[in-house]
Amino acid sequence: MRMPIYFLLLFTFLTANFITAQEIKTLTYFENDTIKLDLDLYLPLKKSDKKIPLVIFAHGGGFSGGDRFGEKNFAISLAQNGIAVASISYTLYMKDKDFGCSATLLEKIKTIQIGVNDMWQATSYLIKTQKVYNIDVSKIFITGISAGAEIAFHAVFWDYEIMNLYSDNLPTNFKYAGLIGGSGAIMNVDFIDAKNAIPMLLSHGSEDTTVPYATGSHRSCPADSMGFLTLSGSYSVYNRMTSLKKNIELITSCGGGHEFCGYLFGKEPDYVLDFINNVIAKRKFESHITIPSAKKSEGLSQYSFCN
């Protein structure tokens, strides 16, 4: 029996409004004479006297594109589970420029530095407004996809005193509660040590040619190119964290490429929720999950767990 058109339209309207019903505040977290940066803050509809955790999310796009609206469903799913999410805009310094092998190394470092400082500014703003939004500043998680994950890694592990561009930024001794990264990397895995390591949930494709899965060249640039930059991806970070006996979870797409960067945020937000709950509960964990990729290349991988 076919549903009458009136009831079909009514069902569609109610379903759409149920899915999108969410308290979202658009806030300007940084502004000067040349730039205005906003964030969308997703807050749980169910209010509580108890302070709530916060996830700060940076989108992907190679520092030249993308926007803060792309993972809206991910943010809503966490907010519906009592976790606030701030999805930030940040400076797209490489817009209309080449962030690949023709870019200079200094330009690449400057690009990441500007994005990191935007993240620090967003974090500072949310710490200062913690009482307004009932945020637990001891439970602020940092997360991102691709370029956003590179921002997250360096925001956590770069030397703050050296790389900070602003005088009024993060409070002394602030530390993120955990890091969630989709196909991200850090310039030097040795930046991570026993003192500054924080719990991590990472995902990455083993055949990523944009951001290396282990330690390799950014964008697969040859060593004699201007844009040659060595990065340590999720697998190298995983090995570093396990050697330090720190909490780490890695999900590897065997044969997967850079398209896997959004896996945690688009397909498996429950992994993120479980990770956050485990960190808050101070549980110990270490795991490496491997999943096959539909694009798995023929032949043997250099990683034995993918063969």
Coordinates of C-alpha atoms in Angstrom, one line a residue:
M1 CA 0.0 0.0 0.0
R2 CA 1.4 3.4 -1.0
M3 CA 1.7 6.1 1.6
P4 CA -0.5 9.1 0.8
I5 CA 1.6 12.1 -0.3
Y6 CA 0.5 14.2 2.7
F7 CA 1.7 11.7 5.3
L8 CA 4.9 11.2 3.3
L9 CA 5.7 14.9 3.3
L10 CA 4.8 15.1 7.0
F11 CA 7.1 12.1 7.8
T12 CA 9.9 13.6 5.8
F13 CA 9.5 17.0 7.6
L14 CA 9.5 15.5 11.0
T15 CA 12.4 13.2 10.3
A16 CA 14.5 16.0 8.9
N17 CA 13.8 18.2 11.9
F18 CA 14.5 15.4 14.4
I19 CA 17.9 14.8 12.8
T20 CA 18.9 18.5 12.6
A21 CA 17.4 19.6 15.9
Q22 CA 20.5 20.8 17.7
E23 CA 21.8 23.8 19.6
I24 CA 24.5 25.3 17.4
K25 CA 26.1 28.7 18.2
T26 CA 28.3 30.5 15.7
L27 CA 31.0 32.4 17.5
T28 CA 33.9 34.6 16.5
Y29 CA 36.9 33.3 18.3
F30 CA 39.6 35.6 16.8
E31 CA 39.5 38.9 14.9
N32 CA 42.0 41.5 13.9
D33 CA 42.4 44.1 11.1
T34 CA 42.8 41.5 8.4
I35 CA 41.0 38.3 9.5
K36 CA 37.9 37.1 11.3
L37 CA 37.7 33.5 12.4
D38 CA 34.5 31.7 13.5
L39 CA 33.6 28.4 15.0
D40 CA 30.4 26.5 15.3
L41 CA 29.8 25.2 18.8
Y42 CA 27.5 22.2 19.1
L43 CA 26.1 21.9 22.6
P44 CA 24.0 19.0 24.1
L45 CA 20.3 19.8 24.1
K46 CA 19.9 18.0 27.4
K47 CA 21.3 20.4 30.0
S48 CA 23.2 19.3 33.1
D49 CA 24.9 20.9 36.1
K50 CA 27.9 18.7 35.4
K51 CA 30.6 20.2 33.2
I52 CA 30.9 18.7 29.8
P53 CA 33.8 17.5 27.7
L54 CA 34.7 19.4 24.5
V55 CA 36.1 18.3 21.2
I56 CA 37.8 20.9 19.0
F57 CA 37.7 19.9 15.3
A58 CA 39.8 21.2 12.4
H59 CA 38.7 20.3 8.8
G60 CA 40.8 19.0 6.0
G61 CA 41.6 20.6 2.7
G62 CA 45.3 21.0 2.3
F63 CA 45.3 24.4 3.9
S64 CA 43.8 25.8 0.7
G65 CA 40.1 24.7 0.9
G66 CA 37.5 22.9 3.0
D67 CA 35.3 24.5 5.7
R68 CA 34.0 23.8 9.2
F69 CA 30.6 22.5 8.0
G70 CA 31.7 19.2 6.4
E71 CA 31.4 17.0 9.5
K72 CA 28.2 18.4 10.9
N73 CA 26.7 14.9 11.5
F74 CA 29.7 13.9 13.5
A75 CA 29.4 16.9 15.7
I76 CA 25.7 16.4 16.2
S77 CA 26.3 12.7 17.1
L78 CA 28.8 13.6 19.9
A79 CA 26.6 16.5 21.2
Q80 CA 23.7 14.0 21.4
N81 CA 25.9 12.0 23.7
G82 CA 26.7 14.9 26.0
I83 CA 29.9 16.1 24.4
A84 CA 30.3 19.6 23.0
V85 CA 32.0 20.1 19.7
A86 CA 33.7 23.2 18.3
S87 CA 34.3 23.0 14.6
I88 CA 36.6 25.8 13.7
S89 CA 37.5 27.8 10.6
Y90 CA 41.2 28.5 10.3
T91 CA 43.5 30.5 8.0
L92 CA 43.7 28.9 4.5
Y93 CA 47.2 30.3 3.9
M94 CA 47.7 28.1 0.9
K95 CA 44.5 29.2 -0.9
D96 CA 45.3 29.6 -4.6
K97 CA 48.8 28.4 -4.0
D98 CA 50.6 25.0 -4.4
F99 CA 51.1 23.1 -1.1
G100 CA 52.8 20.3 -3.0
C101 CA 56.3 19.8 -4.4
S102 CA 56.6 23.3 -5.8
A103 CA 56.0 25.0 -2.5
T104 CA 59.1 25.9 -0.4
L105 CA 59.8 24.1 2.8
L106 CA 59.6 27.4 4.8
E107 CA 56.1 28.1 3.3
K108 CA 54.9 24.7 4.4
I109 CA 56.1 25.2 7.9
K110 CA 54.7 28.7 8.0
T111 CA 51.3 27.3 6.8
I112 CA 51.1 24.7 9.6
Q113 CA 52.3 27.3 12.2
I114 CA 49.5 29.7 11.3
G115 CA 46.9 26.9 11.5
V116 CA 48.3 25.7 14.8
N117 CA 48.1 29.3 16.2
D118 CA 44.5 29.5 15.0
M119 CA 43.8 26.3 16.9
W120 CA 45.5 27.7 20.0
Q121 CA 43.4 30.9 19.7
A122 CA 40.2 28.9 19.4
T123 CA 41.2 26.8 22.4
S124 CA 42.0 29.9 24.4
Y125 CA 38.7 31.5 23.5
L126 CA 36.8 28.4 24.7
I127 CA 38.7 28.2 27.9
K128 CA 37.9 31.8 28.6
T129 CA 34.2 31.2 28.0
Q130 CA 34.1 27.9 29.8
K131 CA 31.5 29.1 32.3
V132 CA 29.2 30.4 29.7
Y133 CA 29.1 27.0 27.9
N134 CA 29.7 24.7 31.0
I135 CA 32.9 23.3 29.5
D136 CA 35.3 21.1 31.5
V137 CA 38.7 22.4 30.6
S138 CA 40.4 19.3 31.8
K139 CA 38.5 17.3 29.2
I140 CA 39.3 19.2 25.9
F141 CA 40.1 16.9 23.0
I142 CA 41.8 18.1 19.8
T143 CA 40.9 16.5 16.5
G144 CA 41.2 16.9 12.7
I145 CA 41.2 15.4 9.3
S146 CA 44.3 15.5 7.0
A147 CA 45.5 19.1 7.2
G148 CA 43.4 19.5 10.3
A149 CA 45.1 16.5 11.8
E150 CA 48.5 18.0 11.1
I151 CA 47.3 21.1 13.0
A152 CA 46.2 18.9 15.9
F153 CA 49.5 17.0 16.1
H154 CA 51.6 20.2 16.0
A155 CA 49.3 22.1 18.4
V156 CA 50.0 19.3 21.0
F157 CA 53.7 18.6 20.4
W158 CA 55.3 21.7 19.0
D159 CA 57.3 23.9 21.4
Y160 CA 54.7 26.5 22.4
E161 CA 57.2 29.1 23.4
I162 CA 59.0 29.0 20.0
M163 CA 56.0 28.6 17.7
N164 CA 53.4 30.8 19.3
L165 CA 52.6 34.0 17.4
Y166 CA 50.4 35.8 19.9
S167 CA 51.0 37.1 23.4
D168 CA 47.6 36.2 24.8
N169 CA 47.1 32.6 24.1
L170 CA 46.9 29.3 26.1
P171 CA 47.2 29.3 29.9
T172 CA 50.3 28.0 31.5
N173 CA 50.5 24.2 31.8
F174 CA 47.4 23.6 29.7
K175 CA 47.2 20.2 28.2
Y176 CA 44.7 18.6 25.8
A177 CA 43.1 15.5 27.1
G178 CA 43.4 13.5 23.9
L179 CA 44.1 13.6 20.2
I180 CA 41.9 12.1 17.4
G181 CA 43.5 12.2 14.0
G182 CA 42.4 11.1 10.5
S183 CA 45.4 10.6 8.2
G184 CA 47.6 13.2 9.9
A185 CA 51.3 13.4 10.6
I186 CA 53.9 15.2 12.6
M187 CA 57.2 16.7 11.4
N188 CA 59.3 14.7 13.9
V189 CA 58.0 11.8 15.9
D190 CA 60.6 12.5 18.5
F191 CA 58.6 15.6 19.5
I192 CA 56.5 13.1 21.4
D193 CA 58.0 12.0 24.7
A194 CA 56.9 10.4 28.0
K195 CA 56.1 13.8 29.5
N196 CA 53.9 15.4 26.8
A197 CA 52.3 12.2 25.3
I198 CA 48.5 12.2 25.5
P199 CA 46.0 9.4 24.6
M200 CA 45.4 9.1 20.8
L201 CA 42.9 7.6 18.4
L202 CA 44.3 7.5 14.8
S203 CA 43.2 6.3 11.4
H204 CA 45.2 6.1 8.2
G205 CA 45.4 4.3 4.9
S206 CA 48.6 2.2 4.5
E207 CA 49.1 3.4 0.9
D208 CA 48.5 7.1 1.5
T209 CA 50.6 9.1 -1.0
T210 CA 49.5 12.5 0.3
V211 CA 50.3 12.2 4.0
P212 CA 52.7 9.3 4.7
Y213 CA 51.3 6.5 6.8
A214 CA 54.7 5.8 8.3
T215 CA 57.7 8.2 7.9
G216 CA 58.1 9.6 4.4
S217 CA 57.8 12.5 2.1
H218 CA 54.8 14.9 2.2
R219 CA 52.8 14.6 -1.1
S220 CA 55.4 12.0 -2.1
C221 CA 57.7 14.8 -3.2
P222 CA 61.2 13.8 -4.4
A223 CA 64.1 14.7 -2.1
D224 CA 65.5 17.3 -4.6
S225 CA 62.2 19.3 -4.8
M226 CA 61.6 22.7 -3.1
G227 CA 58.7 21.2 -1.2
F228 CA 60.4 18.2 0.2
L229 CA 59.2 17.7 3.8
T230 CA 59.6 14.6 5.9
L231 CA 56.5 13.7 8.0
S232 CA 55.8 10.9 10.4
G233 CA 52.3 9.6 10.0
S234 CA 50.0 7.5 12.1
Y235 CA 51.9 4.3 12.0
S236 CA 55.2 5.9 13.1
V237 CA 53.3 7.8 15.9
Y238 CA 51.7 4.5 16.9
N239 CA 55.1 2.8 17.3
R240 CA 56.4 5.8 19.2
M241 CA 53.5 5.7 21.6
T242 CA 53.7 2.0 22.2
S243 CA 57.5 2.3 22.9
L244 CA 56.6 4.9 25.5
K245 CA 53.8 2.6 26.9
K246 CA 51.2 5.3 26.3
N247 CA 47.5 4.9 25.4
I248 CA 47.1 4.6 21.6
E249 CA 44.6 3.1 19.2
L250 CA 45.3 2.9 15.4
I251 CA 42.9 1.9 12.7
T252 CA 44.7 1.0 9.4
S253 CA 43.0 0.6 6.1
C254 CA 45.2 -1.9 4.4
G255 CA 45.8 -0.7 0.9
G256 CA 43.7 2.4 1.5
G257 CA 44.8 5.9 0.4
H258 CA 44.2 9.4 1.6
E259 CA 40.4 9.0 1.0
F260 CA 40.4 7.1 4.4
C261 CA 41.1 10.3 6.3
G262 CA 37.4 10.9 7.1
Y263 CA 36.7 7.3 8.3
L264 CA 36.4 8.0 12.0
F265 CA 34.2 11.1 11.5
G266 CA 31.9 9.9 8.7
K267 CA 31.5 6.2 9.2
E268 CA 32.6 5.3 12.8
P269 CA 31.9 8.2 15.2
D270 CA 31.2 5.5 17.9
Y271 CA 35.0 4.8 17.9
V272 CA 35.5 8.4 18.8
L273 CA 32.8 8.3 21.5
D274 CA 34.3 5.1 23.1
F275 CA 37.8 6.6 23.0
I276 CA 36.6 9.8 24.8
N277 CA 34.8 7.7 27.4
N278 CA 37.9 5.5 27.9
V279 CA 40.2 8.6 28.4
I280 CA 37.7 10.2 30.8
A281 CA 37.5 7.0 32.8
K282 CA 41.3 6.8 32.8
R283 CA 41.3 3.3 31.3
K284 CA 44.5 1.8 29.8
F285 CA 44.4 0.8 26.2
E286 CA 46.5 -0.1 23.2
S287 CA 45.2 -1.6 19.9
H288 CA 45.8 -1.8 16.2
I289 CA 42.8 -2.6 14.1
T290 CA 43.3 -3.4 10.4
I291 CA 40.5 -3.4 7.9
P292 CA 40.7 -4.3 4.2
S293 CA 40.3 -1.6 1.6
A294 CA 38.2 -1.9 -1.6
K295 CA 41.1 -0.3 -3.4
K296 CA 43.8 -2.6 -2.0
S297 CA 46.6 -2.8 -4.5
E298 CA 47.9 -6.1 -5.9
G299 CA 51.0 -7.6 -4.5
L300 CA 52.5 -7.6 -1.0
S301 CA 52.5 -4.6 1.2
Q302 CA 55.6 -3.4 3.0
Y303 CA 53.6 -3.9 6.2
S304 CA 53.3 -7.5 7.2
F305 CA 50.0 -7.0 9.0
C306 CA 48.5 -6.0 5.6
N307 CA 49.6 -9.2 3.8

